[in-house]
Amino acid sequence: MTAFNIMLAPGDGIGPEVTAQAVKVLHKVSDRFGHRFQFTEEPVGGVAIERYGTALREEALRRAKGSDAILFGAVGDPRYDDPTGTVRPEQALLKLRGGLGLFANLRPVRISESTIDASPLKPEKVAGTDFIVIRELTGGIYFGRPQRRWLSEDGRAAVDTMHYTEPEVQRIMHVAFRFASQRRKRVTSVDKANVLDTSRLWREIAEETAAQYPDITLEHVLVDACAMHIVNQPTRFDVIVTTNMFGDILTDEAAVIAGSLGMMPSACLGDLREDGTGFGLYEPIHGSAPDIAGQGRANPVGMILSTAMMLRHSLGLSREAETVESAVALALADGCRTADIATDTQGLTTWQMGDAVASRI
Ligand code: IPM
Ligand code: MG
């Protein structure tokens, strides 16, 4: 029997509630398919600051490297919102992404017929939406230096640096084009090339990469226009590739299509093995939602679908991944909804929704 080592990093707010549902689903997968999942748990974010004074211990990073994959809940805690503070829960995520070389963030955006009523957009506009955003994750303005604030002659001042190198752009482009090869063969590269030098470099390298994939169509769209198209004409996209910050913003916007941030999964991957799998970190794209934490109201679907992505991309278990995805689709088709996507009822609790999926595996 194969044993997989999974590091659980439930984090803050609703993180632990949704992570518990993912674990429940994995237990069902192991019953049905005979795999063994070994879990270790690591405090990250606000809970780690509370306990160790840092959002992520060095030791945690070492242990993460020894695991097959990380399931990450959410981080963020209003107690650490002080803009002058030096420790912040979000540092856990950035340290893991940077420290583990997870440069490619995959964020699929899909809408199923059964939940179309949960979308605030017109059904005829969103029906059939199926695209994936490939967000560069370890470069750009998130990681560029200098990044600091100081007291200048004109008062308080601050600087962030948007920085990209050729290899950083090349490797994310290849991820996007490879995905497009297996999909509808269309890449939309999103930038702000009318203003930014980093974007002009991005665009140039997108063109060079496209030359190596003759069957893929490449288009360039400016980020402001893309923000408009995502809600106005979401079905036009297949693969969107973009920088760290633009990807962050556009994927929250894209989540509106499905009706809730709670539905959206994501995968963070680095270099892959020959067989196309590799170490990864998997997290729903929603945050810690402190306003509803501990109340059992969070939607665990994004976390459960992230777990399916882990089965596929890190553990090489595609059949198991499809089984989990079908169980989610079945539960939704049967009308199982948490409050965020329920239209007429009060909705299921986080646990009930987790059970609804697990019982369909
Ligand atoms: C995300 C989040 C993170 C990001 C935060 C929590 C640092 O918004 O994963 O989209 O900006 O990358
Ligand atoms: Mg975000």
PDB file of N, CA and C in Angstrom, residues 140-232:
ATOM      1  N   GLY A 140       7.664  39.194  -9.150  1.00  0.00           N
ATOM      2  CA  GLY A 140       6.837  40.393  -9.245  1.00  0.00           C
ATOM      3  C   GLY A 140       6.892  41.248  -7.991  1.00  0.00           C
ATOM      4  N   ILE A 141       5.859  42.038  -7.826  1.00  0.00           N
ATOM      5  CA  ILE A 141       5.863  43.045  -6.761  1.00  0.00           C
ATOM      6  C   ILE A 141       5.761  42.425  -5.366  1.00  0.00           C
ATOM      7  N   TYR A 142       5.352  41.172  -5.281  1.00  0.00           N
ATOM      8  CA  TYR A 142       5.277  40.510  -3.972  1.00  0.00           C
ATOM      9  C   TYR A 142       6.662  40.244  -3.393  1.00  0.00           C
ATOM     10  N   PHE A 143       7.624  39.985  -4.277  1.00  0.00           N
ATOM     11  CA  PHE A 143       8.935  39.555  -3.784  1.00  0.00           C
ATOM     12  C   PHE A 143      10.066  40.528  -4.136  1.00  0.00           C
ATOM     13  N   GLY A 144       9.804  41.520  -5.012  1.00  0.00           N
ATOM     14  CA  GLY A 144      10.856  42.446  -5.430  1.00  0.00           C
ATOM     15  C   GLY A 144      11.392  43.272  -4.254  1.00  0.00           C
ATOM     16  N   ARG A 145      12.652  43.564  -4.296  1.00  0.00           N
ATOM     17  CA  ARG A 145      13.263  44.409  -3.269  1.00  0.00           C
ATOM     18  C   ARG A 145      13.892  45.610  -3.945  1.00  0.00           C
ATOM     19  N   PRO A 146      13.890  46.818  -3.344  1.00  0.00           N
ATOM     20  CA  PRO A 146      13.477  47.072  -1.969  1.00  0.00           C
ATOM     21  C   PRO A 146      11.961  47.049  -1.747  1.00  0.00           C
ATOM     22  N   GLN A 147      11.631  46.720  -0.527  1.00  0.00           N
ATOM     23  CA  GLN A 147      10.253  46.831  -0.068  1.00  0.00           C
ATOM     24  C   GLN A 147      10.351  47.351   1.363  1.00  0.00           C
ATOM     25  N   ARG A 148       9.977  48.582   1.550  1.00  0.00           N
ATOM     26  CA  ARG A 148      10.092  49.125   2.914  1.00  0.00           C
ATOM     27  C   ARG A 148       9.363  50.450   3.024  1.00  0.00           C
ATOM     28  N   ARG A 149       9.227  50.918   4.254  1.00  0.00           N
ATOM     29  CA  ARG A 149       8.719  52.272   4.447  1.00  0.00           C
ATOM     30  C   ARG A 149       9.691  53.045   5.323  1.00  0.00           C
ATOM     31  N   TRP A 150       9.693  54.347   5.188  1.00  0.00           N
ATOM     32  CA  TRP A 150      10.618  55.167   5.951  1.00  0.00           C
ATOM     33  C   TRP A 150      10.032  56.562   6.116  1.00  0.00           C
ATOM     34  N   LEU A 151      10.680  57.350   6.938  1.00  0.00           N
ATOM     35  CA  LEU A 151      10.247  58.717   7.131  1.00  0.00           C
ATOM     36  C   LEU A 151      11.120  59.615   6.264  1.00  0.00           C
ATOM     37  N   SER A 152      10.519  60.208   5.239  1.00  0.00           N
ATOM     38  CA  SER A 152      11.289  61.039   4.319  1.00  0.00           C
ATOM     39  C   SER A 152      11.096  62.510   4.680  1.00  0.00           C
ATOM     40  N   GLU A 153      11.757  63.384   3.918  1.00  0.00           N
ATOM     41  CA  GLU A 153      11.595  64.831   4.144  1.00  0.00           C
ATOM     42  C   GLU A 153      10.147  65.249   3.924  1.00  0.00           C
ATOM     43  N   ASP A 154       9.433  64.504   3.057  1.00  0.00           N
ATOM     44  CA  ASP A 154       8.032  64.820   2.757  1.00  0.00           C
ATOM     45  C   ASP A 154       7.054  64.054   3.627  1.00  0.00           C
ATOM     46  N   GLY A 155       7.529  63.470   4.675  1.00  0.00           N
ATOM     47  CA  GLY A 155       6.648  62.679   5.525  1.00  0.00           C
ATOM     48  C   GLY A 155       6.854  61.204   5.267  1.00  0.00           C
ATOM     49  N   ARG A 156       5.839  60.370   5.612  1.00  0.00           N
ATOM     50  CA  ARG A 156       5.997  58.932   5.450  1.00  0.00           C
ATOM     51  C   ARG A 156       6.091  58.557   3.973  1.00  0.00           C
ATOM     52  N   ALA A 157       6.947  57.624   3.687  1.00  0.00           N
ATOM     53  CA  ALA A 157       7.106  57.151   2.301  1.00  0.00           C
ATOM     54  C   ALA A 157       7.263  55.638   2.338  1.00  0.00           C
ATOM     55  N   ALA A 158       6.944  54.999   1.216  1.00  0.00           N
ATOM     56  CA  ALA A 158       7.081  53.539   1.131  1.00  0.00           C
ATOM     57  C   ALA A 158       7.401  53.155  -0.296  1.00  0.00           C
ATOM     58  N   VAL A 159       8.068  52.022  -0.458  1.00  0.00           N
ATOM     59  CA  VAL A 159       8.368  51.551  -1.807  1.00  0.00           C
ATOM     60  C   VAL A 159       8.161  50.045  -1.888  1.00  0.00           C
ATOM     61  N   ASP A 160       7.590  49.590  -3.023  1.00  0.00           N
ATOM     62  CA  ASP A 160       7.560  48.173  -3.392  1.00  0.00           C
ATOM     63  C   ASP A 160       8.183  48.098  -4.777  1.00  0.00           C
ATOM     64  N   THR A 161       8.740  46.953  -5.112  1.00  0.00           N
ATOM     65  CA  THR A 161       9.441  46.845  -6.392  1.00  0.00           C
ATOM     66  C   THR A 161       8.842  45.735  -7.243  1.00  0.00           C
ATOM     67  N   MET A 162       8.464  46.099  -8.458  1.00  0.00           N
ATOM     68  CA  MET A 162       7.997  45.069  -9.398  1.00  0.00           C
ATOM     69  C   MET A 162       9.187  44.646 -10.234  1.00  0.00           C
ATOM     70  N   HIS A 163       9.544  43.370 -10.156  1.00  0.00           N
ATOM     71  CA  HIS A 163      10.783  42.902 -10.763  1.00  0.00           C
ATOM     72  C   HIS A 163      10.544  41.543 -11.389  1.00  0.00           C
ATOM     73  N   TYR A 164      10.946  41.349 -12.635  1.00  0.00           N
ATOM     74  CA  TYR A 164      10.878  40.026 -13.255  1.00  0.00           C
ATOM     75  C   TYR A 164      12.136  39.760 -14.070  1.00  0.00           C
ATOM     76  N   THR A 165      12.584  38.519 -14.043  1.00  0.00           N
ATOM     77  CA  THR A 165      13.718  38.136 -14.884  1.00  0.00           C
ATOM     78  C   THR A 165      13.221  37.210 -16.005  1.00  0.00           C
ATOM     79  N   GLU A 166      14.031  37.099 -17.040  1.00  0.00           N
ATOM     80  CA  GLU A 166      13.681  36.263 -18.186  1.00  0.00           C
ATOM     81  C   GLU A 166      13.334  34.816 -17.790  1.00  0.00           C
ATOM     82  N   PRO A 167      14.199  34.134 -16.991  1.00  0.00           N
ATOM     83  CA  PRO A 167      13.845  32.739 -16.644  1.00  0.00           C
ATOM     84  C   PRO A 167      12.538  32.647 -15.857  1.00  0.00           C
ATOM     85  N   GLU A 168      12.273  33.630 -15.007  1.00  0.00           N
ATOM     86  CA  GLU A 168      11.022  33.596 -14.235  1.00  0.00           C
ATOM     87  C   GLU A 168       9.804  33.656 -15.156  1.00  0.00           C
ATOM     88  N   VAL A 169       9.898  34.508 -16.175  1.00  0.00           N
ATOM     89  CA  VAL A 169       8.759  34.643 -17.089  1.00  0.00           C
ATOM     90  C   VAL A 169       8.675  33.420 -18.006  1.00  0.00           C
ATOM     91  N   GLN A 170       9.836  32.960 -18.459  1.00  0.00           N
ATOM     92  CA  GLN A 170       9.838  31.800 -19.368  1.00  0.00           C
ATOM     93  C   GLN A 170       9.177  30.580 -18.736  1.00  0.00           C
ATOM     94  N   ARG A 171       9.546  30.288 -17.492  1.00  0.00           N
ATOM     95  CA  ARG A 171       9.032  29.030 -16.915  1.00  0.00           C
ATOM     96  C   ARG A 171       7.527  29.087 -16.686  1.00  0.00           C
ATOM     97  N   ILE A 172       6.989  30.253 -16.339  1.00  0.00           N
ATOM     98  CA  ILE A 172       5.534  30.325 -16.129  1.00  0.00           C
ATOM     99  C   ILE A 172       4.810  30.277 -17.482  1.00  0.00           C
ATOM    100  N   MET A 173       5.437  30.839 -18.508  1.00  0.00           N
ATOM    101  CA  MET A 173       4.839  30.769 -19.846  1.00  0.00           C
ATOM    102  C   MET A 173       4.741  29.313 -20.302  1.00  0.00           C
ATOM    103  N   HIS A 174       5.797  28.548 -20.060  1.00  0.00           N
ATOM    104  CA  HIS A 174       5.753  27.141 -20.476  1.00  0.00           C
ATOM    105  C   HIS A 174       4.644  26.387 -19.750  1.00  0.00           C
ATOM    106  N   VAL A 175       4.442  26.696 -18.475  1.00  0.00           N
ATOM    107  CA  VAL A 175       3.341  26.044 -17.746  1.00  0.00           C
ATOM    108  C   VAL A 175       2.022  26.364 -18.452  1.00  0.00           C
ATOM    109  N   ALA A 176       1.833  27.641 -18.784  1.00  0.00           N
ATOM    110  CA  ALA A 176       0.576  28.062 -19.417  1.00  0.00           C
ATOM    111  C   ALA A 176       0.381  27.395 -20.776  1.00  0.00           C
ATOM    112  N   PHE A 177       1.426  27.377 -21.583  1.00  0.00           N
ATOM    113  CA  PHE A 177       1.284  26.797 -22.932  1.00  0.00           C
ATOM    114  C   PHE A 177       1.069  25.288 -22.864  1.00  0.00           C
ATOM    115  N   ARG A 178       1.726  24.641 -21.891  1.00  0.00           N
ATOM    116  CA  ARG A 178       1.503  23.189 -21.746  1.00  0.00           C
ATOM    117  C   ARG A 178       0.066  22.910 -21.347  1.00  0.00           C
ATOM    118  N   PHE A 179      -0.464  23.709 -20.447  1.00  0.00           N
ATOM    119  CA  PHE A 179      -1.882  23.529 -20.074  1.00  0.00           C
ATOM    120  C   PHE A 179      -2.791  23.746 -21.269  1.00  0.00           C
ATOM    121  N   ALA A 180      -2.496  24.798 -22.034  1.00  0.00           N
ATOM    122  CA  ALA A 180      -3.336  25.107 -23.188  1.00  0.00           C
ATOM    123  C   ALA A 180      -3.302  23.963 -24.208  1.00  0.00           C
ATOM    124  N   SER A 181      -2.151  23.293 -24.322  1.00  0.00           N
ATOM    125  CA  SER A 181      -2.045  22.173 -25.280  1.00  0.00           C
ATOM    126  C   SER A 181      -3.061  21.089 -24.962  1.00  0.00           C
ATOM    127  N   GLN A 182      -3.341  20.934 -23.652  1.00  0.00           N
ATOM    128  CA  GLN A 182      -4.286  19.891 -23.252  1.00  0.00           C
ATOM    129  C   GLN A 182      -5.714  20.409 -23.145  1.00  0.00           C
ATOM    130  N   ARG A 183      -5.904  21.690 -23.459  1.00  0.00           N
ATOM    131  CA  ARG A 183      -7.240  22.271 -23.357  1.00  0.00           C
ATOM    132  C   ARG A 183      -7.677  22.792 -24.726  1.00  0.00           C
ATOM    133  N   ARG A 184      -8.196  24.023 -24.765  1.00  0.00           N
ATOM    134  CA  ARG A 184      -8.748  24.543 -26.024  1.00  0.00           C
ATOM    135  C   ARG A 184      -7.736  25.360 -26.836  1.00  0.00           C
ATOM    136  N   LYS A 185      -6.480  25.251 -26.427  1.00  0.00           N
ATOM    137  CA  LYS A 185      -5.349  25.766 -27.223  1.00  0.00           C
ATOM    138  C   LYS A 185      -5.347  27.282 -27.408  1.00  0.00           C
ATOM    139  N   ARG A 186      -5.690  27.976 -26.319  1.00  0.00           N
ATOM    140  CA  ARG A 186      -5.730  29.425 -26.406  1.00  0.00           C
ATOM    141  C   ARG A 186      -5.136  30.024 -25.123  1.00  0.00           C
ATOM    142  N   VAL A 187      -4.102  30.852 -25.272  1.00  0.00           N
ATOM    143  CA  VAL A 187      -3.489  31.505 -24.111  1.00  0.00           C
ATOM    144  C   VAL A 187      -3.752  33.001 -24.178  1.00  0.00           C
ATOM    145  N   THR A 188      -4.256  33.553 -23.073  1.00  0.00           N
ATOM    146  CA  THR A 188      -4.401  34.996 -22.947  1.00  0.00           C
ATOM    147  C   THR A 188      -3.353  35.476 -21.956  1.00  0.00           C
ATOM    148  N   SER A 189      -2.406  36.259 -22.426  1.00  0.00           N
ATOM    149  CA  SER A 189      -1.385  36.791 -21.529  1.00  0.00           C
ATOM    150  C   SER A 189      -1.828  38.183 -21.089  1.00  0.00           C
ATOM    151  N   VAL A 190      -1.878  38.375 -19.769  1.00  0.00           N
ATOM    152  CA  VAL A 190      -2.417  39.620 -19.223  1.00  0.00           C
ATOM    153  C   VAL A 190      -1.295  40.462 -18.617  1.00  0.00           C
ATOM    154  N   ASP A 191      -1.226  41.719 -19.043  1.00  0.00           N
ATOM    155  CA  ASP A 191      -0.158  42.589 -18.561  1.00  0.00           C
ATOM    156  C   ASP A 191      -0.622  44.038 -18.559  1.00  0.00           C
ATOM    157  N   LYS A 192       0.298  44.935 -18.328  1.00  0.00           N
ATOM    158  CA  LYS A 192       0.014  46.371 -18.408  1.00  0.00           C
ATOM    159  C   LYS A 192       1.150  46.982 -19.215  1.00  0.00           C
ATOM    160  N   ALA A 193       1.300  46.445 -20.450  1.00  0.00           N
ATOM    161  CA  ALA A 193       2.447  46.794 -21.282  1.00  0.00           C
ATOM    162  C   ALA A 193       2.409  48.227 -21.790  1.00  0.00           C
ATOM    163  N   ASN A 194       1.256  48.885 -21.671  1.00  0.00           N
ATOM    164  CA  ASN A 194       1.208  50.291 -22.089  1.00  0.00           C
ATOM    165  C   ASN A 194       1.834  51.211 -21.038  1.00  0.00           C
ATOM    166  N   VAL A 195       2.181  50.653 -19.865  1.00  0.00           N
ATOM    167  CA  VAL A 195       2.764  51.471 -18.802  1.00  0.00           C
ATOM    168  C   VAL A 195       4.055  50.874 -18.222  1.00  0.00           C
ATOM    169  N   LEU A 196       4.065  49.560 -18.013  1.00  0.00           N
ATOM    170  CA  LEU A 196       5.137  48.965 -17.206  1.00  0.00           C
ATOM    171  C   LEU A 196       6.207  48.254 -18.037  1.00  0.00           C
ATOM    172  N   ASP A 197       7.465  48.450 -17.661  1.00  0.00           N
ATOM    173  CA  ASP A 197       8.562  47.756 -18.328  1.00  0.00           C
ATOM    174  C   ASP A 197       8.529  46.259 -18.064  1.00  0.00           C
ATOM    175  N   THR A 198       8.180  45.886 -16.828  1.00  0.00           N
ATOM    176  CA  THR A 198       8.095  44.454 -16.529  1.00  0.00           C
ATOM    177  C   THR A 198       7.065  43.803 -17.453  1.00  0.00           C
ATOM    178  N   SER A 199       6.001  44.520 -17.773  1.00  0.00           N
ATOM    179  CA  SER A 199       4.967  43.977 -18.655  1.00  0.00           C
ATOM    180  C   SER A 199       5.448  43.872 -20.092  1.00  0.00           C
ATOM    181  N   ARG A 200       6.280  44.819 -20.512  1.00  0.00           N
ATOM    182  CA  ARG A 200       6.798  44.736 -21.885  1.00  0.00           C
ATOM    183  C   ARG A 200       7.728  43.531 -22.025  1.00  0.00           C
ATOM    184  N   LEU A 201       8.506  43.262 -20.975  1.00  0.00           N
ATOM    185  CA  LEU A 201       9.350  42.059 -20.966  1.00  0.00           C
ATOM    186  C   LEU A 201       8.461  40.813 -20.994  1.00  0.00           C
ATOM    187  N   TRP A 202       7.434  40.832 -20.182  1.00  0.00           N
ATOM    188  CA  TRP A 202       6.478  39.726 -20.080  1.00  0.00           C
ATOM    189  C   TRP A 202       5.893  39.401 -21.463  1.00  0.00           C
ATOM    190  N   ARG A 203       5.472  40.432 -22.166  1.00  0.00           N
ATOM    191  CA  ARG A 203       4.820  40.285 -23.466  1.00  0.00           C
ATOM    192  C   ARG A 203       5.785  39.716 -24.512  1.00  0.00           C
ATOM    193  N   GLU A 204       7.024  40.248 -24.453  1.00  0.00           N
ATOM    194  CA  GLU A 204       8.050  39.793 -25.396  1.00  0.00           C
ATOM    195  C   GLU A 204       8.305  38.290 -25.210  1.00  0.00           C
ATOM    196  N   ILE A 205       8.418  37.872 -23.955  1.00  0.00           N
ATOM    197  CA  ILE A 205       8.720  36.465 -23.680  1.00  0.00           C
ATOM    198  C   ILE A 205       7.502  35.584 -23.991  1.00  0.00           C
ATOM    199  N   ALA A 206       6.314  36.137 -23.823  1.00  0.00           N
ATOM    200  CA  ALA A 206       5.104  35.391 -24.203  1.00  0.00           C
ATOM    201  C   ALA A 206       5.153  35.088 -25.698  1.00  0.00           C
ATOM    202  N   GLU A 207       5.532  36.093 -26.498  1.00  0.00           N
ATOM    203  CA  GLU A 207       5.633  35.906 -27.955  1.00  0.00           C
ATOM    204  C   GLU A 207       6.688  34.859 -28.301  1.00  0.00           C
ATOM    205  N   GLU A 208       7.859  34.947 -27.648  1.00  0.00           N
ATOM    206  CA  GLU A 208       8.935  33.989 -27.929  1.00  0.00           C
ATOM    207  C   GLU A 208       8.498  32.562 -27.585  1.00  0.00           C
ATOM    208  N   THR A 209       7.772  32.441 -26.477  1.00  0.00           N
ATOM    209  CA  THR A 209       7.322  31.103 -26.055  1.00  0.00           C
ATOM    210  C   THR A 209       6.300  30.571 -27.052  1.00  0.00           C
ATOM    211  N   ALA A 210       5.397  31.454 -27.492  1.00  0.00           N
ATOM    212  CA  ALA A 210       4.349  31.033 -28.426  1.00  0.00           C
ATOM    213  C   ALA A 210       4.948  30.439 -29.695  1.00  0.00           C
ATOM    214  N   ALA A 211       6.105  30.971 -30.096  1.00  0.00           N
ATOM    215  CA  ALA A 211       6.750  30.469 -31.320  1.00  0.00           C
ATOM    216  C   ALA A 211       7.111  28.990 -31.188  1.00  0.00           C
ATOM    217  N   GLN A 212       7.266  28.531 -29.948  1.00  0.00           N
ATOM    218  CA  GLN A 212       7.599  27.107 -29.727  1.00  0.00           C
ATOM    219  C   GLN A 212       6.360  26.219 -29.655  1.00  0.00           C
ATOM    220  N   TYR A 213       5.178  26.821 -29.664  1.00  0.00           N
ATOM    221  CA  TYR A 213       3.925  26.043 -29.588  1.00  0.00           C
ATOM    222  C   TYR A 213       3.015  26.476 -30.744  1.00  0.00           C
ATOM    223  N   PRO A 214       3.341  26.019 -31.959  1.00  0.00           N
ATOM    224  CA  PRO A 214       2.630  26.528 -33.146  1.00  0.00           C
ATOM    225  C   PRO A 214       1.128  26.272 -33.140  1.00  0.00           C
ATOM    226  N   ASP A 215       0.650  25.275 -32.395  1.00  0.00           N
ATOM    227  CA  ASP A 215      -0.795  25.009 -32.435  1.00  0.00           C
ATOM    228  C   ASP A 215      -1.571  25.814 -31.388  1.00  0.00           C
ATOM    229  N   ILE A 216      -0.885  26.659 -30.646  1.00  0.00           N
ATOM    230  CA  ILE A 216      -1.566  27.451 -29.609  1.00  0.00           C
ATOM    231  C   ILE A 216      -1.708  28.903 -30.086  1.00  0.00           C
ATOM    232  N   THR A 217      -2.891  29.479 -29.874  1.00  0.00           N
ATOM    233  CA  THR A 217      -3.110  30.888 -30.209  1.00  0.00           C
ATOM    234  C   THR A 217      -2.831  31.741 -28.972  1.00  0.00           C
ATOM    235  N   LEU A 218      -2.022  32.772 -29.171  1.00  0.00           N
ATOM    236  CA  LEU A 218      -1.709  33.684 -28.060  1.00  0.00           C
ATOM    237  C   LEU A 218      -2.363  35.035 -28.312  1.00  0.00           C
ATOM    238  N   GLU A 219      -3.015  35.573 -27.282  1.00  0.00           N
ATOM    239  CA  GLU A 219      -3.484  36.965 -27.374  1.00  0.00           C
ATOM    240  C   GLU A 219      -2.962  37.717 -26.149  1.00  0.00           C
ATOM    241  N   HIS A 220      -2.803  39.023 -26.293  1.00  0.00           N
ATOM    242  CA  HIS A 220      -2.393  39.869 -25.172  1.00  0.00           C
ATOM    243  C   HIS A 220      -3.575  40.738 -24.788  1.00  0.00           C
ATOM    244  N   VAL A 221      -3.857  40.810 -23.501  1.00  0.00           N
ATOM    245  CA  VAL A 221      -4.945  41.670 -23.041  1.00  0.00           C
ATOM    246  C   VAL A 221      -4.413  42.497 -21.869  1.00  0.00           C
ATOM    247  N   LEU A 222      -4.694  43.781 -21.875  1.00  0.00           N
ATOM    248  CA  LEU A 222      -4.276  44.626 -20.755  1.00  0.00           C
ATOM    249  C   LEU A 222      -5.133  44.291 -19.531  1.00  0.00           C
ATOM    250  N   VAL A 223      -4.510  44.406 -18.373  1.00  0.00           N
ATOM    251  CA  VAL A 223      -5.178  43.913 -17.156  1.00  0.00           C
ATOM    252  C   VAL A 223      -6.503  44.621 -16.872  1.00  0.00           C
ATOM    253  N   ASP A 224      -6.597  45.906 -17.168  1.00  0.00           N
ATOM    254  CA  ASP A 224      -7.870  46.602 -16.886  1.00  0.00           C
ATOM    255  C   ASP A 224      -8.975  46.086 -17.799  1.00  0.00           C
ATOM    256  N   ALA A 225      -8.625  45.872 -19.069  1.00  0.00           N
ATOM    257  CA  ALA A 225      -9.623  45.325 -19.996  1.00  0.00           C
ATOM    258  C   ALA A 225      -9.986  43.896 -19.598  1.00  0.00           C
ATOM    259  N   CYS A 226      -8.996  43.149 -19.139  1.00  0.00           N
ATOM    260  CA  CYS A 226      -9.246  41.759 -18.747  1.00  0.00           C
ATOM    261  C   CYS A 226     -10.237  41.703 -17.580  1.00  0.00           C
ATOM    262  N   ALA A 227     -10.084  42.644 -16.650  1.00  0.00           N
ATOM    263  CA  ALA A 227     -11.001  42.694 -15.500  1.00  0.00           C
ATOM    264  C   ALA A 227     -12.437  42.844 -15.990  1.00  0.00           C
ATOM    265  N   MET A 228     -12.595  43.615 -17.047  1.00  0.00           N
ATOM    266  CA  MET A 228     -13.932  43.822 -17.609  1.00  0.00           C
ATOM    267  C   MET A 228     -14.419  42.546 -18.316  1.00  0.00           C
ATOM    268  N   HIS A 229     -13.568  41.963 -19.153  1.00  0.00           N
ATOM    269  CA  HIS A 229     -13.996  40.768 -19.898  1.00  0.00           C
ATOM    270  C   HIS A 229     -14.351  39.602 -18.979  1.00  0.00           C
ATOM    271  N   ILE A 230     -13.665  39.496 -17.840  1.00  0.00           N
ATOM    272  CA  ILE A 230     -13.899  38.349 -16.950  1.00  0.00           C
ATOM    273  C   ILE A 230     -15.359  38.283 -16.493  1.00  0.00           C
ATOM    274  N   VAL A 231     -15.959  39.432 -16.244  1.00  0.00           N
ATOM    275  CA  VAL A 231     -17.370  39.395 -15.830  1.00  0.00           C
ATOM    276  C   VAL A 231     -18.325  39.584 -17.008  1.00  0.00           C
ATOM    277  N   ASN A 232     -17.816  40.150 -18.086  1.00  0.00           N
ATOM    278  CA  ASN A 232     -18.688  40.474 -19.210  1.00  0.00           C
ATOM    279  C   ASN A 232     -18.783  39.319 -20.216  1.00  0.00           C
TER     280      ASN A 232
END
